[in-house]
Coordinates of C-alpha atoms and ligand atoms in Angstrom, one line a residue:
X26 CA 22.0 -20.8 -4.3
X27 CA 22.3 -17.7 -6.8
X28 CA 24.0 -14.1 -6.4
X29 CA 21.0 -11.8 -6.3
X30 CA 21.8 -7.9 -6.1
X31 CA 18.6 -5.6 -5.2
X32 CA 19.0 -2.3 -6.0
X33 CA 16.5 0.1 -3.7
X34 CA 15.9 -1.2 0.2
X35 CA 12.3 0.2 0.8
X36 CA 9.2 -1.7 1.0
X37 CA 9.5 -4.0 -1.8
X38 CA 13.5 -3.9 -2.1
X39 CA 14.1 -4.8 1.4
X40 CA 11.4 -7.8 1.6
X41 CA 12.5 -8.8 -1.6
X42 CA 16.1 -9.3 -0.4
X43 CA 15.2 -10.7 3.3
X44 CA 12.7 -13.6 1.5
X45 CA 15.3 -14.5 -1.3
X46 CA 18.3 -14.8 1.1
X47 CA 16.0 -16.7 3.0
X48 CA 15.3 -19.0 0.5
X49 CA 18.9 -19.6 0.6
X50 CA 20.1 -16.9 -1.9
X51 CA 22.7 -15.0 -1.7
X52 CA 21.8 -11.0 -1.5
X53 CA 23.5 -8.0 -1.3
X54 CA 21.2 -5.1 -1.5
X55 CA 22.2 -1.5 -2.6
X56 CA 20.4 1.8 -1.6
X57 CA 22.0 5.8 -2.3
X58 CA 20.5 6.5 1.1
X59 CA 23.6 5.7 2.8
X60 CA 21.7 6.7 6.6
X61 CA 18.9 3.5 5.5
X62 CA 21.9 1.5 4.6
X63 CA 23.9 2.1 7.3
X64 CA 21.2 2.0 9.7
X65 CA 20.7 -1.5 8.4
X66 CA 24.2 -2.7 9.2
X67 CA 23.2 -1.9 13.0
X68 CA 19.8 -4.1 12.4
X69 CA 17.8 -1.6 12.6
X70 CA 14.8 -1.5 9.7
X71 CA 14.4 1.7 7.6
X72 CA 10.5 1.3 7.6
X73 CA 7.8 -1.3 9.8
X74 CA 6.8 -4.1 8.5
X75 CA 5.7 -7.2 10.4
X76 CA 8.3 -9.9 10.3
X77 CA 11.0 -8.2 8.7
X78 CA 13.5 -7.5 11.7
X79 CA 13.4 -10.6 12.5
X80 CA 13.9 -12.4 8.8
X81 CA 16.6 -9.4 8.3
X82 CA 18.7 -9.6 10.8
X83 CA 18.6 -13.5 10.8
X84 CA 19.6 -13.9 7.2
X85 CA 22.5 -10.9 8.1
X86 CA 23.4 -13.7 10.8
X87 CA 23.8 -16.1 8.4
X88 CA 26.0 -14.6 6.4
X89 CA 23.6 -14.7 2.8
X90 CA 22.2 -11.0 3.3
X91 CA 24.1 -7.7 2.8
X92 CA 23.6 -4.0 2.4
X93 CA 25.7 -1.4 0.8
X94 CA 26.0 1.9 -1.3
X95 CA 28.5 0.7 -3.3
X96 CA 27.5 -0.2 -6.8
X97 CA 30.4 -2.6 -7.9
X98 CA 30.3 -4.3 -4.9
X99 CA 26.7 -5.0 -4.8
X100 CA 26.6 -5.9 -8.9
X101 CA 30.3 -8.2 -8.4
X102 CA 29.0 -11.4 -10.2
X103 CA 25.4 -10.9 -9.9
X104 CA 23.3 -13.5 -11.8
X105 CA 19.9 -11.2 -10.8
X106 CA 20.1 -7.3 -10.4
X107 CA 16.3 -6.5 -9.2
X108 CA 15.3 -2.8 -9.2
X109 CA 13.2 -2.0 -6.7
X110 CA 13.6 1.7 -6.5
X111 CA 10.5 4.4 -5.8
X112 CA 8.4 5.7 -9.2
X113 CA 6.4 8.4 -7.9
X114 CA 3.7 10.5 -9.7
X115 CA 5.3 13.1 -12.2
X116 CA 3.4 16.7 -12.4
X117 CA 1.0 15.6 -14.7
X118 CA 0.3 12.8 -13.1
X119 CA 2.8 9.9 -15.0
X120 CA 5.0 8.1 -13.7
X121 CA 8.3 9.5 -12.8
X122 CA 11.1 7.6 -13.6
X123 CA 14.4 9.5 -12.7
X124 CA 15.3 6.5 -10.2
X125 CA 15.1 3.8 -12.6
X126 CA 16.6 5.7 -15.2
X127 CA 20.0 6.4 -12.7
X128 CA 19.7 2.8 -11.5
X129 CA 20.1 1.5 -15.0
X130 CA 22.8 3.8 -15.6
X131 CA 25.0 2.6 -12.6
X132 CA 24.0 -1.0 -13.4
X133 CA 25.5 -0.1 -16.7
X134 CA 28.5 1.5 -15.2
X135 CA 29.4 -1.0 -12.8
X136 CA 28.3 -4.7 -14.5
X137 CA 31.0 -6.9 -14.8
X138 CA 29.4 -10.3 -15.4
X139 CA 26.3 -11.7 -17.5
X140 CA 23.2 -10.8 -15.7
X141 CA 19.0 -10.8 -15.9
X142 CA 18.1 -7.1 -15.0
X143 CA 14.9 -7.7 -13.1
X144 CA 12.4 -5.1 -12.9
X145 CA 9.7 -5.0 -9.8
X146 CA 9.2 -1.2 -9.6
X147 CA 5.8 -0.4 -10.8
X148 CA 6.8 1.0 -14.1
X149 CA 4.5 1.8 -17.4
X150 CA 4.3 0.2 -20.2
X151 CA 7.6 0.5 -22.5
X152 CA 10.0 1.0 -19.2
X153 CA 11.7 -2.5 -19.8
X154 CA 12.3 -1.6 -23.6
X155 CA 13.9 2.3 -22.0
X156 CA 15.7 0.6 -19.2
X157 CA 17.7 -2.4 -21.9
X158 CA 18.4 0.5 -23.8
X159 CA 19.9 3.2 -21.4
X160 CA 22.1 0.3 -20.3
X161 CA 23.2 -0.5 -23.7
X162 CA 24.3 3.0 -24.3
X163 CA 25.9 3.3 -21.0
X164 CA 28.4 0.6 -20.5
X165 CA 31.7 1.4 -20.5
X166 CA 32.2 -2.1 -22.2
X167 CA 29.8 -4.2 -23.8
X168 CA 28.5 -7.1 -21.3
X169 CA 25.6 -9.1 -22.1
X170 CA 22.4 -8.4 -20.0
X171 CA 19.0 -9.5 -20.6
X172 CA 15.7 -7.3 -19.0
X173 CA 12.8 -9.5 -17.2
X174 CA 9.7 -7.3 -15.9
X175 CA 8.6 -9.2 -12.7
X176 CA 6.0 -6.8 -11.7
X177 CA 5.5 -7.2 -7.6
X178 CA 2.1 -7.5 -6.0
X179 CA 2.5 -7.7 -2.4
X180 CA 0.6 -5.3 0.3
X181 CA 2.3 -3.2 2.9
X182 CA 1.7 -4.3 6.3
X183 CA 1.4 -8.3 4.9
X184 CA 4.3 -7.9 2.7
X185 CA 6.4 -11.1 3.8
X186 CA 3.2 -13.1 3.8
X187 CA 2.8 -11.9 0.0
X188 CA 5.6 -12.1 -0.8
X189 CA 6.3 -15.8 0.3
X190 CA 3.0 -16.9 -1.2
X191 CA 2.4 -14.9 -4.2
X192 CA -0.9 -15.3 -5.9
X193 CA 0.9 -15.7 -9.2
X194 CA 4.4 -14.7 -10.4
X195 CA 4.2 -12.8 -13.5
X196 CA 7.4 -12.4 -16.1
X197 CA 8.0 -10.4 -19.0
X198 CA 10.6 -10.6 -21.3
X199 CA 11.8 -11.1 -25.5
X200 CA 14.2 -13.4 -24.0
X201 CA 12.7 -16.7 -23.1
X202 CA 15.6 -17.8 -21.7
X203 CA 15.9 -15.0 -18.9
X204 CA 12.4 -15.4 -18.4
X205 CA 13.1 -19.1 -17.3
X206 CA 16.1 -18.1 -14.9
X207 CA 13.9 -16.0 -13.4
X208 CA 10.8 -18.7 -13.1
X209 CA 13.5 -20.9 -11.7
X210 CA 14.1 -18.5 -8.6
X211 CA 10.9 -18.2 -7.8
X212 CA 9.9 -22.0 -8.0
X213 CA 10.4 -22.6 -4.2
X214 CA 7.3 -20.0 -3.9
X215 CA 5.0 -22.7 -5.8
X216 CA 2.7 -20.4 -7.4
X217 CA 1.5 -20.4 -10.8
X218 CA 3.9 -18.6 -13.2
X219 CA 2.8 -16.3 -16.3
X220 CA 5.3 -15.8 -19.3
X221 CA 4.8 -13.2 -21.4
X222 CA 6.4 -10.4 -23.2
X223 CA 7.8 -7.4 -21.5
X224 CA 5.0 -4.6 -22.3
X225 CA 2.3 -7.0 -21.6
X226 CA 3.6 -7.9 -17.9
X227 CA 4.3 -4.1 -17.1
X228 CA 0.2 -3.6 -18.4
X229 CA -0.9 -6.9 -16.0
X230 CA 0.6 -4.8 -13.0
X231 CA -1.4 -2.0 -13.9
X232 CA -4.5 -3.2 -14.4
X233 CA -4.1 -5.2 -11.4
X234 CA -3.8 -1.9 -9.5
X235 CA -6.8 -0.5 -11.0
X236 CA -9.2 -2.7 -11.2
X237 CA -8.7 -3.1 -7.2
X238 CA -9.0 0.5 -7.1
X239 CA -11.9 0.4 -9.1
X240 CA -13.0 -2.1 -7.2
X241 CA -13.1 0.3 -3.7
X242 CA -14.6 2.8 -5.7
X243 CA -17.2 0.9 -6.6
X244 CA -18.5 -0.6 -3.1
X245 CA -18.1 3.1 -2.1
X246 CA -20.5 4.6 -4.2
X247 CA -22.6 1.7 -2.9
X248 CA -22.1 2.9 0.5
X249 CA -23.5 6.2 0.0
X250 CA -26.7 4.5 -1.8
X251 CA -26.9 2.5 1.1
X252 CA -27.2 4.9 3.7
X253 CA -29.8 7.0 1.5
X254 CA -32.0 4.0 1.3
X255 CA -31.5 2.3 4.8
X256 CA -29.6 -0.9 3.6
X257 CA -26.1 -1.7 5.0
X258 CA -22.9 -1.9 2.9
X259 CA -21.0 -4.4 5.2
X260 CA -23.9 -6.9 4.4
X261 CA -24.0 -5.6 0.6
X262 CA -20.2 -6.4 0.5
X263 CA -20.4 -9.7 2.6
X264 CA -23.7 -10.6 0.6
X265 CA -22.0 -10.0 -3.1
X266 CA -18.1 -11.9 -2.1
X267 CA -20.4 -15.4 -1.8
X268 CA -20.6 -15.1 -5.8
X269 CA -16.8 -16.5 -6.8
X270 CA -17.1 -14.4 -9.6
X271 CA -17.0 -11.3 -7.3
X272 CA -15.1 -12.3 -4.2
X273 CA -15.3 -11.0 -0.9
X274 CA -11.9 -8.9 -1.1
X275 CA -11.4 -5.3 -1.3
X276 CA -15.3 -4.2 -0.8
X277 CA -14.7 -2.2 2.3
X278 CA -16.6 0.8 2.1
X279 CA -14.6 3.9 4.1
X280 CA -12.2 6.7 3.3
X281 CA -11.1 5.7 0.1
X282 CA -7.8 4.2 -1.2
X283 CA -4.5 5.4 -0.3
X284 CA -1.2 4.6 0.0
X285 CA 2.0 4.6 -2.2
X286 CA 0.7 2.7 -5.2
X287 CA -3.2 2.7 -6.0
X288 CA -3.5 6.8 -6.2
X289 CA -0.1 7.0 -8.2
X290 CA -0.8 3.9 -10.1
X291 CA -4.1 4.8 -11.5
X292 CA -3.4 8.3 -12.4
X293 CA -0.2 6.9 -14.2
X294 CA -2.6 4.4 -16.1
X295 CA -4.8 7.1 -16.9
X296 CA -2.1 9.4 -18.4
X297 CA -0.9 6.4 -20.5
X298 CA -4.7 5.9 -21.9
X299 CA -4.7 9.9 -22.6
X300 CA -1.2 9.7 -24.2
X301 CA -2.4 6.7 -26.5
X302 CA -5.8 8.7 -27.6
X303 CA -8.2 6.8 -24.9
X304 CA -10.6 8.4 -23.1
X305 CA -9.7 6.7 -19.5
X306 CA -13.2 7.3 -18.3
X307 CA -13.6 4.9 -15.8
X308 CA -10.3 5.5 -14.6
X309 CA -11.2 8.9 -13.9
X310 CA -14.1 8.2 -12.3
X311 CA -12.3 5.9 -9.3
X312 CA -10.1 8.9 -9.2
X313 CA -12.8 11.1 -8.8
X314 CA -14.9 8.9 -6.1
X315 CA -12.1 8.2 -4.3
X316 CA -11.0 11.7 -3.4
X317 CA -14.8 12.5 -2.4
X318 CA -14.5 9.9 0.5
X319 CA -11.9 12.9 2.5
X320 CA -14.5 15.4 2.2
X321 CA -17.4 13.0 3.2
X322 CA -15.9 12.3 6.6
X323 CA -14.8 15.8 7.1
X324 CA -19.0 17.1 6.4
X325 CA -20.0 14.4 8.4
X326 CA -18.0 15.4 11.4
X327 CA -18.7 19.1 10.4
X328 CA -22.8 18.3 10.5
X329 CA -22.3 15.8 13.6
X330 CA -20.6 19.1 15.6
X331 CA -23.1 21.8 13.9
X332 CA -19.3 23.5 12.9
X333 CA -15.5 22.5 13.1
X334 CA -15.0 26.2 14.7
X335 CA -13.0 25.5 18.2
X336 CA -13.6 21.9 18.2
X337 CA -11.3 19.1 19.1
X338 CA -11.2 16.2 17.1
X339 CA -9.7 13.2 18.1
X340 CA -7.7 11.1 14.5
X341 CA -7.9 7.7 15.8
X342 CA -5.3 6.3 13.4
X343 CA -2.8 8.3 10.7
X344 CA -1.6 5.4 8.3
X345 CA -3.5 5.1 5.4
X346 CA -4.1 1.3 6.3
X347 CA -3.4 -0.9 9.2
X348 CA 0.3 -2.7 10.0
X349 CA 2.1 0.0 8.3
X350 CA 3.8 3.3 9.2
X351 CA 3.4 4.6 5.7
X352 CA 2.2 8.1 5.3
X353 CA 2.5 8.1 1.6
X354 CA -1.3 9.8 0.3
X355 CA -2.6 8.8 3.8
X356 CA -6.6 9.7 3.8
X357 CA -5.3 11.5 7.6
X358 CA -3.0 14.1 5.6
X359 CA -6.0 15.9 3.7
X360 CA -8.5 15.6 6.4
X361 CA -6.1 16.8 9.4
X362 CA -5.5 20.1 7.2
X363 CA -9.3 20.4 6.3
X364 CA -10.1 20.2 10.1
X365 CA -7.3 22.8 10.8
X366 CA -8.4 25.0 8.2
X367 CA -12.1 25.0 9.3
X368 CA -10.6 25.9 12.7
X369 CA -10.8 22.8 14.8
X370 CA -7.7 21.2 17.2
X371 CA -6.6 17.8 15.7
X372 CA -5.2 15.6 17.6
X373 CA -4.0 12.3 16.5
X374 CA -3.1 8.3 17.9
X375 CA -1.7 5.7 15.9
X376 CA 0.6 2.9 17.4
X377 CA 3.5 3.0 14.9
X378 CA 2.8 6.1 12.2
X379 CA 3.2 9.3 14.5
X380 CA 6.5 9.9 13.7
X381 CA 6.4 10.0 10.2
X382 CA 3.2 11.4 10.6
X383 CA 4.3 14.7 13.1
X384 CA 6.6 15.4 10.2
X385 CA 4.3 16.2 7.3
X386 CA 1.3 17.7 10.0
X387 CA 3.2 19.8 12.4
X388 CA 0.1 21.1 13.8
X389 CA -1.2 17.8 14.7
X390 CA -0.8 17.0 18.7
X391 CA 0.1 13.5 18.8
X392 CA -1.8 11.7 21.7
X393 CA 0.0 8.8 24.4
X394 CA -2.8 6.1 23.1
X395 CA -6.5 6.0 22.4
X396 CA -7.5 6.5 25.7
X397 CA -5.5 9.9 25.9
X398 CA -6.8 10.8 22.8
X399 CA -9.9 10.8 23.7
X400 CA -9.5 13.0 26.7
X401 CA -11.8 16.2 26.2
X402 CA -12.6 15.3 22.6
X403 CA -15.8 16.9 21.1
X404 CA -15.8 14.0 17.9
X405 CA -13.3 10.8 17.0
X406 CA -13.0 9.9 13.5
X407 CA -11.5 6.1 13.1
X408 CA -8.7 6.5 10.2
X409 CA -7.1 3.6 10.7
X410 CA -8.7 -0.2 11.2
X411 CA -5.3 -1.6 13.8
X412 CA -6.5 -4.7 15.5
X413 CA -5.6 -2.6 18.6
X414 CA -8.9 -0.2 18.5
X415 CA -11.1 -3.1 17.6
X416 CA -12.1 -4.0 21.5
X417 CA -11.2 -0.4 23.0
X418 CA -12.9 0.5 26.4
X419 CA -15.4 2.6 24.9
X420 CA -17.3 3.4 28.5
X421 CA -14.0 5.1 28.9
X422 CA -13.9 6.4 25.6
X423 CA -17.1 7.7 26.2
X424 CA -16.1 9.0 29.7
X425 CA -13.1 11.4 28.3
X426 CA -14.8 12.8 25.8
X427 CA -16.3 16.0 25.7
X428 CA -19.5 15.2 23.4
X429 CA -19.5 11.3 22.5
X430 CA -19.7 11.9 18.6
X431 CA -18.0 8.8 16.8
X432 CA -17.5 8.9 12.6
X433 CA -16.4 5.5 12.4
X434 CA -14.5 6.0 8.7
X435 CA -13.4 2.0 9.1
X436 CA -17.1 0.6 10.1
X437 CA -15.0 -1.0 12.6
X438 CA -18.0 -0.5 15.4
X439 CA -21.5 -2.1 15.4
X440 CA -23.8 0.7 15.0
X441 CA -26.2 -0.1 17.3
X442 CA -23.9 -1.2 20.8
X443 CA -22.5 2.0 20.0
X444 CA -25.4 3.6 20.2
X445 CA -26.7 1.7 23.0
X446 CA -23.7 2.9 24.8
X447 CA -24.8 6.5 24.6
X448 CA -22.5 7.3 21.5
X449 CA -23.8 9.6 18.5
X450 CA -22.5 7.3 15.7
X451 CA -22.0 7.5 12.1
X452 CA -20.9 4.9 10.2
X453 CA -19.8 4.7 6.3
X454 CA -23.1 3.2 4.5
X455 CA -24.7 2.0 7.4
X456 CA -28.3 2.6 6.1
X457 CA -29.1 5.3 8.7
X458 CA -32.4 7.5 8.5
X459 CA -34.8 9.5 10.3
X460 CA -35.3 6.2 12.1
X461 CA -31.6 5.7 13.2
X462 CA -29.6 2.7 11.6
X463 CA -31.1 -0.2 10.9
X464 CA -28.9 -2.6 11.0
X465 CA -29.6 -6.6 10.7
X466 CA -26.8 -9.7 11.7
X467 CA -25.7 -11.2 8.3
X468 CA -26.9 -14.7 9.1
X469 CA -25.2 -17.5 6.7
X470 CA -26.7 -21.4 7.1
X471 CA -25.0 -23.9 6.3
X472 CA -27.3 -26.0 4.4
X473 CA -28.6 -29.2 6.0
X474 CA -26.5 -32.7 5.8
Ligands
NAD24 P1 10.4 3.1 -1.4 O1 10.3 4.6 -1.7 O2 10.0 2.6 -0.1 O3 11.9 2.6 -1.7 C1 12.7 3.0 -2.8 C2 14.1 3.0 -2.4 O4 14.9 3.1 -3.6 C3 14.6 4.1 -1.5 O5 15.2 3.6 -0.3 C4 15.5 4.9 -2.3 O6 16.6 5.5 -1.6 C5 16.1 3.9 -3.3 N1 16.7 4.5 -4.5 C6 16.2 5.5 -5.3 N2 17.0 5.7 -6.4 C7 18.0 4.7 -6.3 C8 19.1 4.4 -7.1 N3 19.4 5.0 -8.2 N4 19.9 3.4 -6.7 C9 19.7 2.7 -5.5 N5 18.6 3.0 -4.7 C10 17.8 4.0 -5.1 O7 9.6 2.4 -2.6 P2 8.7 1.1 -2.6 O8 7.4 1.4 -1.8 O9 9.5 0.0 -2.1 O10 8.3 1.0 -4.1 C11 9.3 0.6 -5.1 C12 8.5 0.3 -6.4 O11 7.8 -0.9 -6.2 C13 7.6 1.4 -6.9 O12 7.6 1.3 -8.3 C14 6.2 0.9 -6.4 O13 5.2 1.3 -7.1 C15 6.4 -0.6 -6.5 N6 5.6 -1.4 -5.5 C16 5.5 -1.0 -4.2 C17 4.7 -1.8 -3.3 C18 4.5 -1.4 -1.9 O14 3.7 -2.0 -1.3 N7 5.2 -0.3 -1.4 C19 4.1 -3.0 -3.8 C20 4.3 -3.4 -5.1 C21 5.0 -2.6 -6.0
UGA25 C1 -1.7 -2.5 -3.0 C2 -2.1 -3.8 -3.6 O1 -3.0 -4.5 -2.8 C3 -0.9 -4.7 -3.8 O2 -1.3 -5.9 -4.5 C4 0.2 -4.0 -4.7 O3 1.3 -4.7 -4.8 C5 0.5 -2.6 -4.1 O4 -0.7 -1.8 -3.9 C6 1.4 -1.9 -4.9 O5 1.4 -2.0 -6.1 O6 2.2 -1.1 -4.4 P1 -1.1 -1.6 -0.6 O7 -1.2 -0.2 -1.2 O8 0.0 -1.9 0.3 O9 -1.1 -2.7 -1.7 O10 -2.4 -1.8 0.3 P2 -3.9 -2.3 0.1 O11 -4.2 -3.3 1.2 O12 -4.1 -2.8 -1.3 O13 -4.7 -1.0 0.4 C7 -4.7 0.1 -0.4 C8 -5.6 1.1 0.1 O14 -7.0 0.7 -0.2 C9 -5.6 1.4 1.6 O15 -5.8 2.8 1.8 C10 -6.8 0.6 2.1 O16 -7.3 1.2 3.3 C11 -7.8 0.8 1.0 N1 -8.8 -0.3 0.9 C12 -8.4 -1.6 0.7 C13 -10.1 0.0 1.1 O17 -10.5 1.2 1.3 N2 -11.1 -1.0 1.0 C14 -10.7 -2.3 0.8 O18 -11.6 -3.1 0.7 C15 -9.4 -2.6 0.6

């Protein structure tokens, strides 16, 4: 059992402190937002994420998880201090890191025994070096601290999941020791462990990032080759993930890349190349693929309608993946207000999002379910891939709407029963052409005993 404080209770924060008290750790974790703090005393979770009510609220139970604003009472003999607090894109596109800055500050402040300051925020490269040093400068008196950079990987929506079964643990440090202590904690996760130096495991986290997101941009382009010369980018994608060297992960041709972390964490990596003299160019050309995908599903709706003038369009989904109610750089923000400003009614469905979505698109009316949604529609474009609108009615679907235009942004249909079922559909790089789509079952044989 160790003393863990983690300082910042969102997405990471919060997931971190649930699965380490319920490793059988002792947490407290610390936000400034005293309403998400004291909202968590009640049991009731700041965000949604699958599992984490439940693991919360059990650990709170057994008395090895705790939440409060107050500094020396979160950091009162803490062996770990995590930081897991927000570094958003700056103007120019880095990293902004006023949050980590005044979380080192009141670690400094308010440290009163030896501790490992962990760092899991996404930070770039050099952070670890600026966070030792603000705390250095800050204490009131000089206690010994040692700065580890444990750069987290896990996905919203699967975040326990991740968490708990990490495809490696990565640590940074120039102390070897602290980098052990903090190996040690994460040994009940039994997953391989990488020691290196501070700088390096901030860059790993990056590139990680990057190269995912390169990755989507990638099997996008591919998509819009596809459909030009009748091939389909499912198969492409299934086709390609057989070679190991590959995989079959994160080659879903749609709307892009969204989220929190991919469009902040490339454009930081790409100001840290320009900063050091680099050229990022294939950096910037992710960037500049990705933000194309928006604008693709807008002119395909836009050339499905004839115009956007008057027309409804139905949003089936508004988070910018599936099993999360993040909004953060949600492909739904910049198409709802192209729609809007081409003149068309937007109307929107997703099962846990709308709330955070009706706040940043006022204009948006916010349907009961699908079904509603669909009601008098004159297009749907799928946002979102949730389980839930994977086996949808669509004879009703079909019935409600107005004209039965479908611009499937997720490929989560099959081209051709949609079509069979009277719908005008348009995939993402589903090899349509003057001949409609042609679209072939992947067959995969086993080969013979
Ligand atoms: P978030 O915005 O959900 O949560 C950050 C929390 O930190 C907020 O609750 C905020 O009130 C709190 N905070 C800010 N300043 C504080 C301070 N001085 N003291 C205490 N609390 C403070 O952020 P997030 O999505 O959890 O991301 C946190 C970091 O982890 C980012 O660097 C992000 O890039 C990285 N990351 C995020 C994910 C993810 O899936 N969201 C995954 C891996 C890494
Ligand atoms: C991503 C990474 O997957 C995590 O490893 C990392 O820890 C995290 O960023 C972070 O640093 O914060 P997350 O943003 O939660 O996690 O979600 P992903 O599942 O990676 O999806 C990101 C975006 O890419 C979503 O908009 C998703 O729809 C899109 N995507 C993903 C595709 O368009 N195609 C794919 O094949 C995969």
């Amino acid at each position: 059992m160790k003393k863990i404080s983690v300082i910042g209770v969102g997405y990471v924060g919060l997931v971190t402190a649930a699965c380490f008290s319920d490793l059988g750790n002792h947490v407290t974790a610390l936000d400034v937002n005293e309403e998400r703090v004291a909202g968590l005393k009640r049991g009731e979770m700041p965000i949604y994420e699958p599992g984490l009510e439940e693991l919360v609220n059990r650990n709170v139970q057994a008395g090895r998880l705790h939440f409060t604003t107050s500094y020396p009472e979160a950091l009162k003999e803490s062996e770990f201090i995590f930081i897991c607090v927000g570094t958003p894109s700056g103007g120019d596109g880095e990293a902004d890191l006023k949050y980590v800055e005044s979380a080192a500050r009141s670690i400094a402040e308010h440290m009163q025994a030896p501790a490992v300051v962990v760092n899991k925020s996404t930070v770039p490269v050099g952070t670890g070096d600026f966070v030792a040093d603000i705390i250095r400068k800050a204490q009131p008196k000089p206690v010994d601290f040692w700065v580890v950079s444990c750069p987290e990987f896990l996905r919203e929506g699967a975040a326990i999941t991740d968490f708990m079964n990490p495809h490696r643990t990565v640590l940074g440090s120039l102390h070897r020791e602290a980098a052990d202590k903090v190996a040690q904690l994460h040994l009940p996760l039994r997953a391989p462990i990488v020691i290196t130096d501070l700088r390096t495991a901030e860059m790993i986290k990056y590139a990680s990032n990057a190269f995912l997101a390169t990755k989507i941009s990638f099997i996008n382009e591919i998509a819009d080759v596809c459909e030009s010369l009748g091939a389909d980018v499912k198969e492409v994608a299934a086709g390609m993930g057989f070679d190991t060297r590959i995989g079959k992960q994160f080659l879903e041709a749609g709307l892009g890349y969204g989220g929190s972390c991919f469009p902040k964490d490339v454009k930081a990596l790409a100001y840290m190349a320009e900063e050091m003299g680099h050229e990022p160019r294939i950096l910037n050309s992710v960037m500049e693929v990705n933000g194309r995908r928006r604008e693709l599903a807008v002119r395909r709706l836009e050339q499905a309608l004839g115009g956007l003038q008057g027309r409804r369009i139905g949003l089936l989904g508004l988070a910018f993946k599936a099993n999360t109610d993040d909004m953060r750089e949600a492909p739904s923000i910049d198409i709802a207000e192209a729609l809007l400003a081409a003149g068309a009614q937007v109307r929107a469905f997703d099962p846990v999002a709308m709330p955070a979505a009706a706040e940043l698109l006022p204009k948006v009316e916010m349907a009961q379910d699908a079904y509603d949604l669909a009601e008098g529609c004159d297009a749907i474009l799928v946002v979102t891939e949730w389980n839930e609108f994977k086996n949808l009615d669509m004879g009703r679907v079909r019935e409600s709407m107005k004209t039965p235009v479908i611009v499937d942004g997720r490929n989560l249909y099959q081209p051709q029963v949609m079509r069979n079922m009277g719908f005008d559909y348009y995939g993402i790089g589903r090899g349509y052409n003057e001949n409609g789509i042609i679209e072939t079952e992947i067959e995969v044989r086993p080969h013979a005993a």
